[in-house]
Amino acid sequence: MGLNKDSQLGFHRSHKDKTRGYEYVLEPSPVPLPLDRPQETRVLQVSCGRAHSLILTDCEGVFSMGNNAYGQCGRNVVENEIYSESHKVHRMQDFDGQVVQVVCGQDHSLFLTDKGEVYSCGWGADGQTGLGHYDITSVPTKLGGDLAGVNVVQVATYGDCCLAVSAEGDLFGWGNSEYLQLASVTDSTQVNVPRCLPFSGVGKVKQAACGGTGCAVLNGEGHVFVWGYGILGKGPNLVETAFPEVIPPTLFGLTEFNPGVHVSHIWCGLSHFAALTSDDAWGACGCGVWCGPHGDSGQVICLKPRPARGSPERGLRTTGAAQQRPLRGL
């Protein structure tokens, strides 16, 4: 549910006029997909960008819908295409291997295959497609650079910066670096090929999260490191840094009475971070109504991780900027 002006949630027929569709979906509603085996096929993951969505299935591949002005849906760009009230759902088949993860940035898309290879398409003006240029790309294309020959196990993006984690626990990045996201390896503010980020003191990276201006990684010991610009979770004294800094584990509940508590998963939105701990508690920091109790403005700024509303659930799926209830509000 959420904003649907570019049909990023599919076509939802109006009850008043059967020829028209809704530009806003106000409640959870089924999204019809052109499946060959609708009774057997299961949706494994969904991801939403600024105005497009990706849907990963277990046996019928990846589907895309919504705005394709930059090729982010993995099909040819049609000049003056009308996206509002569109029935178009595209099945993507340009991969060598089975896709196991899909991630939407603002106007680009990333795909991870079971071979550990990363593909991308869409807007590339900040280098976020990682294909060695700054043009748009309408066909999912395999990334090279420092990722060549690397077995990738996770990719992350949300704005225009991208991160990838290898099976060995190494971290790679490309795309926008205006907020110091990639300043550890280059002075350039746009990086169009994947670069290895040899951070010392972080250890083996288990998971990465990438927001609008900040980045975070979770290591094998359950510690969270952050860098970039903005509200990074260490209070008002840390506004920007090019190198990862650890968030004190005590902020996530580690005490002498709970010595085994550690962070198990992390996520990013455009302006906030969220974490789930091993004891099924979760917290958030950043700016937004889902970072904790809010005032009259409906917004709150949390400079450090704090308990968030609701309870964690297993098997949750992230959404995106225009569909603002990812992970029960994370």
Short mmCIF file of N, CA and C in Angstrom, two decimals, residues 12 26 33 36 48 52 54 60 100 106 119 122 127 129 132 181 199 233 245 256:
data_model
loop_
_atom_site.label_atom_id
_atom_site.label_comp_id
_atom_site.label_asym_id
_atom_site.label_seq_id
_atom_site.Cartn_x
_atom_site.Cartn_y
_atom_site.Cartn_z
N HIS A 12 -4.66 -1.04 -9.66
CA HIS A 12 -5.72 -1.33 -8.71
C HIS A 12 -6.99 -0.62 -9.18
N LEU A 26 -4.70 2.52 -0.10
CA LEU A 26 -4.83 2.88 1.31
C LEU A 26 -4.87 1.69 2.25
N LEU A 33 0.13 -10.67 -10.68
CA LEU A 33 1.34 -10.90 -11.46
C LEU A 33 1.04 -11.88 -12.59
N ASP A 36 2.87 -18.04 -14.59
CA ASP A 36 2.50 -19.24 -15.34
C ASP A 36 1.86 -20.28 -14.42
N CYS A 48 11.08 -1.79 -2.99
CA CYS A 48 10.49 -0.63 -3.65
C CYS A 48 11.45 0.55 -3.65
N HIS A 52 9.36 2.68 -8.43
CA HIS A 52 9.31 1.36 -9.08
C HIS A 52 9.46 0.28 -8.03
N LEU A 54 10.28 -4.14 -7.35
CA LEU A 54 10.78 -5.44 -7.81
C LEU A 54 10.17 -6.53 -6.95
N GLU A 60 9.67 -18.39 -10.82
CA GLU A 60 9.33 -17.68 -12.05
C GLU A 60 10.10 -16.37 -12.21
N VAL A 100 18.65 -14.35 -6.24
CA VAL A 100 18.33 -14.69 -4.85
C VAL A 100 18.06 -13.45 -3.99
N GLN A 106 16.89 4.53 -5.35
CA GLN A 106 15.89 5.53 -5.72
C GLN A 106 15.37 5.30 -7.14
N TYR A 119 24.12 -7.82 -10.58
CA TYR A 119 23.65 -7.17 -11.80
C TYR A 119 22.97 -5.86 -11.41
N GLY A 122 19.23 0.85 -14.56
CA GLY A 122 18.59 2.08 -14.13
C GLY A 122 19.46 3.30 -14.22
N GLY A 127 26.96 6.92 -10.64
CA GLY A 127 27.73 5.69 -10.68
C GLY A 127 27.07 4.53 -9.97
N THR A 129 24.94 2.34 -10.79
CA THR A 129 24.83 1.04 -11.47
C THR A 129 26.15 0.28 -11.43
N GLY A 132 30.81 1.28 -14.79
CA GLY A 132 31.92 1.98 -15.41
C GLY A 132 31.54 3.20 -16.21
N GLN A 181 30.56 8.45 1.97
CA GLN A 181 30.31 7.02 2.02
C GLN A 181 31.50 6.20 1.50
N PHE A 199 38.34 -1.51 5.39
CA PHE A 199 38.25 -0.90 6.71
C PHE A 199 38.98 -1.75 7.74
N GLY A 233 23.80 7.69 14.91
CA GLY A 233 23.53 6.81 16.03
C GLY A 233 24.48 6.93 17.20
N GLU A 245 32.70 3.88 12.65
CA GLU A 245 32.82 3.98 14.09
C GLU A 245 31.77 3.07 14.72
N GLU A 256 25.83 -6.36 31.99
CA GLU A 256 26.39 -7.50 32.73
C GLU A 256 25.31 -8.53 33.04
#
